CSV table of C-alpha atoms and ligand atoms in Angstrom, one decimal:
chain,number,residue,atom,x,y,z
A,1,MET,CA,63.6,-20.4,43.4
A,2,THR,CA,61.3,-20.5,46.5
A,3,THR,CA,62.8,-19.7,49.9
A,4,PRO,CA,63.3,-22.8,52.0
A,5,LEU,CA,61.1,-23.4,55.0
A,6,THR,CA,62.8,-22.5,58.3
A,7,LEU,CA,62.7,-24.7,61.4
A,8,HIS,CA,63.8,-24.2,64.9
A,9,LEU,CA,64.4,-27.2,67.1
A,10,PHE,CA,64.9,-26.6,70.8
A,11,CYS,CA,66.9,-29.2,72.8
A,12,ARG,CA,67.5,-29.2,76.5
A,13,VAL,CA,70.0,-31.9,77.5
A,14,VAL,CA,68.5,-33.5,80.6
A,15,ASP,CA,71.4,-36.0,80.9
A,16,ASN,CA,73.5,-38.3,78.9
A,17,TYR,CA,73.4,-38.2,75.1
A,18,GLY,CA,69.9,-39.2,74.1
A,19,ASP,CA,68.3,-35.8,74.0
A,20,ILE,CA,71.0,-34.2,71.8
A,21,GLY,CA,71.4,-37.5,69.9
A,22,ILE,CA,67.8,-37.5,68.8
A,23,CYS,CA,67.7,-33.8,68.0
A,24,TRP,CA,70.9,-33.9,66.1
A,25,ARG,CA,69.7,-36.8,64.0
A,26,LEU,CA,66.4,-35.1,63.3
A,27,ALA,CA,68.0,-31.7,62.5
A,28,ARG,CA,70.4,-33.3,60.0
A,29,GLN,CA,67.6,-35.3,58.3
A,30,LEU,CA,65.3,-32.3,58.0
A,31,GLN,CA,68.1,-30.3,56.4
A,32,GLN,CA,69.6,-32.9,54.2
A,33,GLU,CA,66.5,-34.8,53.0
A,34,HIS,CA,63.8,-32.1,53.2
A,35,HIS,CA,66.0,-29.1,52.4
A,36,ILE,CA,64.7,-27.1,55.3
A,37,SER,CA,66.9,-24.4,56.9
A,38,VAL,CA,67.3,-25.8,60.4
A,39,THR,CA,68.5,-24.1,63.5
A,40,LEU,CA,69.2,-26.4,66.5
A,41,TRP,CA,69.1,-24.6,69.8
A,42,VAL,CA,71.0,-26.6,72.4
A,43,ASP,CA,72.0,-25.8,75.9
A,44,ASP,CA,74.9,-28.3,76.4
A,45,LEU,CA,77.6,-28.2,73.8
A,46,PRO,CA,80.1,-30.6,75.6
A,47,SER,CA,77.5,-33.4,75.5
A,48,PHE,CA,76.9,-32.6,71.8
A,49,GLN,CA,80.6,-32.7,71.0
A,50,ARG,CA,80.9,-36.3,72.4
A,51,ILE,CA,78.6,-37.6,69.6
A,52,CYS,CA,79.7,-35.0,67.0
A,53,PRO,CA,83.3,-34.0,67.3
A,54,GLU,CA,83.0,-31.1,64.9
A,55,VAL,CA,81.0,-29.1,67.4
A,56,VAL,CA,83.0,-26.1,68.8
A,57,LEU,CA,82.4,-25.5,72.5
A,58,ASP,CA,82.7,-21.7,72.6
A,59,ALA,CA,80.7,-20.7,69.5
A,60,GLU,CA,77.4,-19.0,69.9
A,61,LEU,CA,76.5,-19.8,66.4
A,62,GLN,CA,78.1,-22.4,64.1
A,63,GLN,CA,77.3,-24.5,61.1
A,64,VAL,CA,77.8,-28.3,61.1
A,65,ALA,CA,76.6,-30.5,58.3
A,66,GLY,CA,74.5,-27.7,57.0
A,67,VAL,CA,72.6,-27.2,60.3
A,68,THR,CA,72.9,-24.0,62.2
A,69,ILE,CA,73.7,-24.7,65.9
A,70,ARG,CA,72.8,-22.0,68.4
A,71,HIS,CA,74.1,-22.2,71.9
A,72,TRP,CA,70.8,-21.8,73.9
A,73,ARG,CA,72.2,-20.0,77.0
A,74,SER,CA,69.1,-18.5,78.7
A,75,GLN,CA,65.4,-18.0,78.7
A,76,ASP,CA,65.9,-14.2,78.4
A,77,GLY,CA,66.4,-12.3,75.2
A,78,GLU,CA,64.2,-10.1,72.9
A,79,TYR,CA,62.6,-11.7,69.9
A,80,THR,CA,60.5,-10.3,67.1
A,81,ALA,CA,58.4,-12.1,64.5
A,82,ALA,CA,61.4,-12.0,62.1
A,83,ASP,CA,63.3,-14.3,64.5
A,84,VAL,CA,60.7,-17.0,64.5
A,85,ALA,CA,60.8,-20.0,62.2
A,86,ASP,CA,58.0,-21.4,60.0
A,87,ILE,CA,58.1,-24.6,62.1
A,88,VAL,CA,59.0,-24.7,65.8
A,89,ILE,CA,59.7,-28.0,67.6
A,90,GLU,CA,60.4,-28.3,71.3
A,91,PHE,CA,61.9,-31.6,72.3
A,92,PHE,CA,60.5,-33.3,75.3
A,93,ALA,CA,58.4,-30.4,76.6
A,94,CYS,CA,61.5,-28.2,77.1
A,95,ASP,CA,60.2,-24.7,77.8
A,96,ILE,CA,61.2,-22.3,75.0
A,97,PRO,CA,62.0,-18.7,75.8
A,98,PRO,CA,58.8,-16.7,76.8
A,99,ASN,CA,59.6,-13.8,74.5
A,100,TYR,CA,60.1,-16.2,71.6
A,101,ILE,CA,56.6,-17.5,72.2
A,102,ALA,CA,55.3,-14.0,72.4
A,103,ALA,CA,57.0,-13.3,69.0
A,104,MET,CA,55.4,-16.5,67.6
A,105,ALA,CA,52.0,-14.9,68.3
A,106,GLN,CA,53.0,-11.9,66.2
A,107,CYS,CA,53.7,-14.0,63.1
A,108,GLU,CA,51.3,-14.1,60.2
A,109,PRO,CA,50.8,-16.9,59.4
A,110,ARG,CA,51.5,-18.5,62.8
A,111,PRO,CA,54.4,-21.0,62.9
A,112,ARG,CA,53.5,-24.7,63.2
A,113,TRP,CA,54.4,-25.5,66.7
A,114,PHE,CA,55.1,-29.1,68.0
A,115,ASN,CA,56.1,-30.8,71.2
A,116,LEU,CA,58.1,-33.8,70.2
A,117,GLU,CA,57.6,-36.4,72.9
A,118,GLY,CA,59.6,-39.4,74.1
A,119,LEU,CA,59.2,-42.9,72.8
A,120,THR,CA,57.0,-45.5,74.4
A,121,ALA,CA,55.2,-48.6,73.3
A,122,GLU,CA,52.2,-48.0,75.6
A,123,GLU,CA,48.8,-47.9,73.9
A,124,TRP,CA,47.7,-44.5,75.2
A,125,VAL,CA,50.2,-42.9,72.9
A,126,GLU,CA,47.9,-43.5,69.9
A,127,GLY,CA,45.2,-41.5,71.5
A,128,CYS,CA,47.5,-38.6,72.3
A,129,HIS,CA,49.4,-38.4,69.1
A,130,THR,CA,48.7,-35.1,67.3
A,131,LEU,CA,46.4,-33.8,70.1
A,132,THR,CA,46.4,-30.0,70.4
A,133,SER,CA,47.3,-27.8,73.3
A,134,PRO,CA,46.0,-24.2,72.9
A,135,HIS,CA,48.1,-21.6,74.6
A,136,PRO,CA,46.3,-20.3,77.7
A,137,ARG,CA,46.7,-16.6,76.7
A,138,LEU,CA,48.1,-16.2,73.2
A,139,PRO,CA,46.5,-17.2,69.9
A,140,LEU,CA,48.8,-20.1,69.4
A,141,THR,CA,48.2,-23.9,69.3
A,142,LYS,CA,50.8,-26.5,69.9
A,143,HIS,CA,50.5,-30.1,68.7
A,144,PHE,CA,51.9,-33.2,70.4
A,145,PHE,CA,53.8,-35.5,68.2
A,146,PHE,CA,54.7,-38.9,69.5
A,147,PRO,CA,57.2,-41.3,68.0
A,148,GLY,CA,56.0,-44.9,68.2
A,149,PHE,CA,55.8,-48.4,66.8
A,150,THR,CA,52.4,-48.3,65.0
A,151,ASP,CA,50.9,-46.5,62.1
A,152,LYS,CA,48.8,-44.4,64.5
A,153,THR,CA,51.9,-42.8,65.9
A,154,GLY,CA,54.7,-40.7,64.3
A,155,GLY,CA,56.9,-43.8,63.7
A,156,LEU,CA,60.6,-43.9,64.4
A,157,LEU,CA,63.5,-41.6,63.2
A,158,ARG,CA,65.2,-43.1,60.2
A,159,GLU,CA,67.2,-41.6,57.4
A,160,ALA,CA,66.2,-42.3,53.9
A,161,GLY,CA,69.4,-44.1,52.9
A,162,LEU,CA,69.9,-46.0,56.1
A,163,GLU,CA,68.4,-49.3,55.0
A,164,GLN,CA,70.5,-49.5,51.9
A,165,GLU,CA,73.7,-48.5,53.7
A,166,ARG,CA,73.1,-51.2,56.3
A,167,LEU,CA,72.3,-54.0,53.9
A,168,GLN,CA,75.4,-53.1,51.9
A,169,PHE,CA,77.6,-53.1,55.0
A,170,GLN,CA,76.2,-56.3,56.4
A,171,ALA,CA,76.7,-58.1,53.0
A,172,ASP,CA,80.4,-57.2,53.1
A,173,PRO,CA,82.3,-59.2,55.7
A,174,ALA,CA,85.6,-57.5,54.8
A,175,ALA,CA,84.1,-54.0,55.4
A,176,MET,CA,82.8,-55.2,58.8
A,177,ALA,CA,86.2,-56.7,59.7
A,178,ASP,CA,88.0,-53.5,58.6
A,179,PHE,CA,85.6,-51.5,60.7
A,180,LEU,CA,86.0,-53.5,63.8
A,181,ALA,CA,89.8,-53.8,63.3
A,182,ARG,CA,89.9,-50.0,64.0
A,183,PHE,CA,89.1,-50.9,67.5
A,184,GLY,CA,91.6,-53.7,67.7
A,185,VAL,CA,89.3,-56.6,67.0
A,186,THR,CA,91.4,-59.5,65.6
A,187,ALA,CA,90.5,-62.1,63.0
A,188,GLU,CA,90.0,-64.7,65.7
A,189,GLU,CA,87.6,-62.4,67.6
A,190,MET,CA,85.7,-61.7,64.4
A,191,VAL,CA,84.4,-65.3,64.5
A,192,ALA,CA,83.4,-65.1,68.1
A,193,THR,CA,79.9,-63.9,69.2
A,194,LYS,CA,80.4,-60.2,68.9
A,195,VAL,CA,78.5,-58.1,71.4
A,196,SER,CA,78.2,-54.3,71.8
A,197,LEU,CA,77.4,-53.2,75.3
A,198,PHE,CA,75.8,-49.8,76.1
A,199,CYS,CA,73.8,-49.7,79.3
A,200,TYR,CA,73.3,-47.7,82.6
A,201,PRO,CA,75.6,-48.3,85.5
A,202,TYR,CA,73.2,-50.6,87.4
A,203,ALA,CA,73.0,-53.3,84.7
A,204,PRO,CA,74.3,-56.7,86.0
A,205,VAL,CA,77.3,-56.7,83.7
A,206,ALA,CA,79.7,-58.4,86.1
A,207,GLU,CA,77.3,-61.4,86.3
A,208,LEU,CA,77.1,-61.7,82.6
A,209,PHE,CA,80.8,-61.4,82.1
A,210,GLU,CA,81.3,-64.3,84.4
A,211,VAL,CA,78.9,-66.5,82.4
A,212,TRP,CA,80.6,-65.5,79.1
A,213,GLN,CA,84.1,-66.1,80.6
A,214,ASN,CA,83.2,-69.6,81.7
A,215,GLY,CA,81.2,-70.4,78.6
A,216,GLN,CA,82.1,-72.7,75.7
A,217,LYS,CA,81.7,-70.2,72.9
A,218,PRO,CA,84.1,-67.3,72.5
A,219,VAL,CA,82.5,-63.9,73.1
A,220,CYS,CA,84.0,-60.6,72.1
A,221,CYS,CA,82.4,-57.7,74.0
A,222,LEU,CA,82.9,-54.1,72.8
A,223,VAL,CA,82.1,-51.4,75.4
A,224,PRO,CA,82.3,-47.7,74.8
A,225,GLU,CA,84.5,-45.8,77.3
A,226,GLY,CA,82.7,-44.7,80.4
A,227,VAL,CA,80.0,-47.5,80.1
A,228,ALA,CA,79.7,-50.1,82.9
A,229,SER,CA,83.1,-48.9,84.1
A,230,ALA,CA,83.2,-50.7,87.4
A,231,ALA,CA,82.5,-54.2,85.9
A,232,VAL,CA,84.8,-53.5,82.9
A,233,GLN,CA,87.6,-52.3,85.1
A,234,ALA,CA,87.3,-55.3,87.4
A,235,PHE,CA,87.4,-57.6,84.4
A,236,LEU,CA,90.4,-55.8,82.8
A,237,GLY,CA,92.3,-55.4,86.1
A,238,SER,CA,93.2,-51.9,84.8
A,239,GLU,CA,91.6,-48.5,83.9
A,240,ALA,CA,88.7,-48.9,81.4
A,241,GLN,CA,90.3,-46.5,78.9
A,242,ALA,CA,89.6,-46.7,75.1
A,243,GLY,CA,92.0,-49.2,73.7
A,244,ALA,CA,92.2,-51.3,76.8
A,245,PHE,CA,91.4,-55.0,76.4
A,246,ALA,CA,91.8,-58.4,78.1
A,247,THR,CA,90.9,-62.0,77.5
A,248,ARG,CA,89.8,-64.3,80.3
A,249,GLY,CA,88.5,-67.7,79.5
A,250,ALA,CA,86.1,-67.5,76.5
A,251,LEU,CA,85.6,-63.7,76.9
A,252,THR,CA,87.5,-60.8,75.4
A,253,VAL,CA,86.4,-57.3,76.5
A,254,ARG,CA,87.6,-54.3,74.5
A,255,VAL,CA,87.0,-50.7,75.5
A,256,LEU,CA,86.1,-48.5,72.5
A,257,PRO,CA,86.3,-44.7,72.2
A,258,PHE,CA,82.9,-43.0,72.0
A,259,VAL,CA,82.4,-42.8,68.3
A,260,PRO,CA,80.4,-40.4,66.1
A,261,GLN,CA,76.8,-41.4,65.5
A,262,PRO,CA,77.2,-42.9,62.0
A,263,ASP,CA,80.0,-45.2,63.3
A,264,TYR,CA,77.8,-46.2,66.2
A,265,ASP,CA,75.3,-47.6,63.6
A,266,LYS,CA,78.1,-49.5,62.0
A,267,LEU,CA,79.1,-51.0,65.3
A,268,LEU,CA,75.5,-52.2,65.8
A,269,TRP,CA,75.4,-53.6,62.3
A,270,ALA,CA,78.7,-55.5,62.7
A,271,CYS,CA,77.8,-57.1,66.0
A,272,ASP,CA,75.7,-60.3,66.5
A,273,PHE,CA,74.0,-59.0,69.6
A,274,ASN,CA,73.6,-55.5,70.9
A,275,PHE,CA,72.9,-54.1,74.3
A,276,VAL,CA,71.4,-50.6,74.0
A,277,ARG,CA,69.7,-48.1,76.3
A,278,GLY,CA,67.6,-44.9,76.5
A,279,GLU,CA,65.9,-44.0,73.3
A,280,ASP,CA,68.2,-43.3,70.3
A,281,SER,CA,70.5,-46.3,70.6
A,282,PHE,CA,67.4,-48.4,71.3
A,283,VAL,CA,65.9,-47.3,68.0
A,284,ARG,CA,69.2,-47.7,66.1
A,285,ALA,CA,69.4,-51.3,67.3
A,286,GLN,CA,66.0,-52.0,65.8
A,287,TRP,CA,67.1,-50.6,62.4
A,288,ALA,CA,70.2,-52.9,62.7
A,289,GLY,CA,67.9,-55.9,62.3
A,290,ARG,CA,70.0,-57.8,64.8
A,291,PRO,CA,69.0,-59.2,68.2
A,292,PHE,CA,69.2,-56.7,71.1
A,293,VAL,CA,68.4,-56.1,74.7
A,294,TRP,CA,67.2,-52.8,75.9
A,295,HIS,CA,68.3,-51.1,79.2
A,296,ILE,CA,65.5,-48.7,79.7
A,297,TYR,CA,66.1,-45.2,81.3
A,298,PRO,CA,65.0,-45.6,84.9
A,299,GLN,CA,62.0,-43.7,86.2
A,300,ASP,CA,60.5,-43.2,89.7
A,301,GLU,CA,58.2,-45.9,91.0
A,302,ASN,CA,59.5,-48.3,88.4
A,303,LEU,CA,57.3,-46.7,85.7
A,304,HIS,CA,59.9,-47.8,83.3
A,305,HIS,CA,59.1,-51.4,83.9
A,306,LYS,CA,55.6,-50.8,82.6
A,307,LYS,CA,57.1,-49.2,79.5
A,308,LEU,CA,59.6,-52.1,79.1
A,309,ARG,CA,56.8,-54.7,79.3
A,310,ALA,CA,54.7,-52.7,76.8
A,311,PHE,CA,57.6,-52.9,74.3
A,312,LEU,CA,58.4,-56.5,75.0
A,313,GLN,CA,54.8,-57.4,74.4
A,314,ARG,CA,54.9,-55.9,70.9
A,315,TYR,CA,58.5,-57.1,70.1
A,316,ILE,CA,58.9,-60.6,71.4
A,317,ALA,CA,55.8,-61.8,73.1
A,318,ALA,CA,56.4,-65.2,71.6
A,319,LEU,CA,60.1,-65.5,72.7
A,320,PRO,CA,60.1,-66.0,76.5
A,321,SER,CA,63.9,-66.5,76.6
A,322,LEU,CA,64.7,-63.0,75.3
A,323,ALA,CA,61.8,-61.5,77.3
A,324,ALA,CA,63.1,-63.0,80.5
A,325,PHE,CA,66.7,-61.9,79.8
A,326,SER,CA,65.4,-58.3,79.1
A,327,LEU,CA,63.3,-58.2,82.3
A,328,TYR,CA,66.2,-59.5,84.5
A,329,TRP,CA,68.6,-57.1,82.8
A,330,ASN,CA,66.3,-54.3,84.0
A,331,HIS,CA,65.7,-55.7,87.5
A,332,ALA,CA,62.0,-56.2,86.6
A,333,GLU,CA,59.9,-59.0,87.9
A,334,VAL,CA,59.8,-62.1,85.6
A,335,PRO,CA,56.4,-63.7,85.8
A,336,GLY,CA,56.5,-67.2,87.2
A,337,ALA,CA,60.3,-67.2,87.7
A,338,ALA,CA,62.7,-66.6,90.5
A,339,GLN,CA,63.5,-63.0,91.5
A,340,GLN,CA,67.2,-63.6,91.3
A,341,ALA,CA,68.5,-64.4,87.8
A,342,ASP,CA,70.5,-67.6,87.2
A,343,TRP,CA,72.5,-65.8,84.5
A,344,GLY,CA,74.0,-69.0,83.2
A,345,ALA,CA,70.6,-70.4,82.5
A,346,VAL,CA,69.1,-67.1,81.3
A,347,TRP,CA,71.9,-66.7,78.7
A,348,ALA,CA,71.9,-70.3,77.7
A,349,ALA,CA,68.2,-70.0,76.9
A,350,VAL,CA,68.8,-67.0,74.7
A,351,GLU,CA,71.7,-68.7,73.0
A,352,ALA,CA,69.6,-71.8,72.3
A,353,ASP,CA,66.9,-69.5,70.6
A,354,MET,CA,69.4,-67.3,68.8
A,355,ALA,CA,68.4,-68.3,65.3
A,356,GLU,CA,64.7,-67.6,66.1
A,357,ILE,CA,65.6,-64.4,67.9
A,358,THR,CA,67.6,-63.2,64.9
A,359,GLU,CA,64.8,-64.0,62.5
A,360,LYS,CA,62.3,-62.2,64.7
A,361,SER,CA,64.6,-59.1,64.9
A,362,ALA,CA,64.6,-58.9,61.1
A,363,ASP,CA,60.8,-59.3,60.9
A,364,TRP,CA,60.4,-56.5,63.5
A,365,GLN,CA,62.7,-54.2,61.5
A,366,ARG,CA,60.6,-54.8,58.3
A,367,GLN,CA,57.4,-54.2,60.3
A,368,MET,CA,58.8,-50.9,61.6
A,369,LEU,CA,59.8,-49.8,58.1
A,370,LYS,CA,56.1,-49.8,57.1
A,371,ASN,CA,55.3,-46.9,59.5
A,372,GLY,CA,57.4,-44.5,57.5
A,373,ASP,CA,59.9,-42.2,59.3
A,374,LEU,CA,59.3,-39.7,62.0
A,375,ALA,CA,60.7,-36.6,60.2
A,376,SER,CA,58.6,-37.2,57.0
A,377,ASN,CA,55.5,-38.1,59.1
A,378,LEU,CA,55.9,-34.8,61.0
A,379,LEU,CA,56.3,-32.7,57.9
A,380,LYS,CA,53.3,-34.4,56.3
A,381,PHE,CA,51.2,-33.7,59.3
A,382,ALA,CA,52.4,-30.1,59.4
A,383,THR,CA,51.1,-29.5,55.9
A,384,THR,CA,47.6,-30.6,57.0
A,385,LEU,CA,47.4,-27.8,59.6
A,386,PRO,CA,45.5,-24.7,58.8
B,401,TRH,O1,72.6,-41.6,76.5
B,401,TRH,P1,71.3,-42.1,76.8
B,401,TRH,O2,71.1,-42.7,78.0
B,401,TRH,O3,70.3,-40.9,76.6
B,401,TRH,C1,69.0,-40.6,77.1
B,401,TRH,C2,69.1,-39.5,78.1
B,401,TRH,O4,69.5,-39.9,79.3
B,401,TRH,C3,67.8,-38.8,78.1
B,401,TRH,O5,67.7,-37.8,79.1
B,401,TRH,C4,66.6,-39.7,78.2
B,401,TRH,O6,65.5,-39.0,77.9
B,401,TRH,C5,66.8,-40.8,77.2
B,401,TRH,O7,68.0,-41.5,77.3
B,401,TRH,C6,65.6,-41.8,77.3
B,401,TRH,O8,70.9,-43.1,75.6
B,401,TRH,P2,70.4,-43.0,74.1
B,401,TRH,O9,69.1,-42.4,74.0
B,401,TRH,O10,70.6,-44.3,73.4
B,401,TRH,O11,71.5,-41.9,73.5
B,401,TRH,C7,72.8,-42.2,73.2
B,401,TRH,C8,73.3,-41.4,72.0
B,401,TRH,O12,74.7,-41.5,71.9
B,401,TRH,C9,72.7,-42.0,70.7
B,401,TRH,O13,72.4,-40.9,69.8
B,401,TRH,C10,73.8,-42.8,70.1
B,401,TRH,C11,75.0,-42.0,70.6
B,401,TRH,N1,76.3,-42.7,70.7
B,401,TRH,C12,77.3,-42.3,69.8
B,401,TRH,O14,77.1,-41.5,68.9
B,401,TRH,N2,78.5,-42.9,69.9
B,401,TRH,C13,78.8,-43.9,70.8
B,401,TRH,O15,79.9,-44.5,70.8
B,401,TRH,C14,77.7,-44.3,71.6
B,401,TRH,C15,77.9,-45.4,72.6
B,401,TRH,C16,76.5,-43.7,71.6
């Protein structure tokens, strides 16, 4: 039997759940599908525990789902070549401990070293994907690895069994109803337009609630606890705690607990329309093959609007109703339209195009499948390195 490859994945949580969400997903996949011995170094265990309840907060080292989790407390510490893995990945240019880098330079052969970058649909990514960055002093070379939407990028994170699991779940109305019933969704609400809502606090949620409340068609909106709290609380007239719900007019809002990652996928699969944000939920919504609107992570000088446009251009250039909705949702300028959204009209346009939008989402999902998956693409590239 050959010794399995070892891999260290370094994750610094900048904020929220996307950094650890992506790293945890990647770590599990490398371990489970590629049989690599993975250690995930992470600096923030409480955020990790929110998406993976098995994580113990006061453990320096622990095993979850076959992955070793190491609490990354500081940049200090002594390391030798024996501490270094065959493959080293730093997520999002997080600086790994200087002595660990020095130990990497002592290894023979040198570890394969990657900087896994953030996802963007902008074209420049294709030119930067797999570029090298030689260390200024040590005999080490790091490679940039970019996720993306074309075959000239690393593709998107996706587990091997995901597609089959999704298709099976979506073909089984009883399984979907049972799943949503766990959160209190009734048989009557099952036939409403089911919407999951995950966004940043500045999304115009109250405006949308008003439209849905006064609409003709029943809408059941499922919101994780802690998301859009002000608007949800105002609608409920009470604390937005998991389990709370209210119906006003055509709209029912239900507050869900934060669920483990695999259940979050099921939520996206079971809903007719998903609001997602950041990076990881955004990608999962694409794999769900259902219509979605993306709330992009805000950046200085509205840099995120450029990224949002680059994505919309690829995803729904031919569907102005959903493009306009997405731009308004992110407070971005809508070409040739009023600055202030008329939310009633904006939602009505999306509703009118829903069949076409649903079809387009399924097409997009199939198109993304053709790019392979990020973990396999990264490992394939690693084998080409000297
Ligand atoms: O939480 P996010 O906003 O995360 C990030 C970070 O802010 C990060 O710094 C930034 O770089 C990035 O966005 C762009 O959104 P995201 O990426 O969708 O991550 C959320 C994770 O939480 C994702 O893995 C899905 C998971 N999740 C659950 O597991 N259960 C839940 O109930 C919900 C709502 C989400």
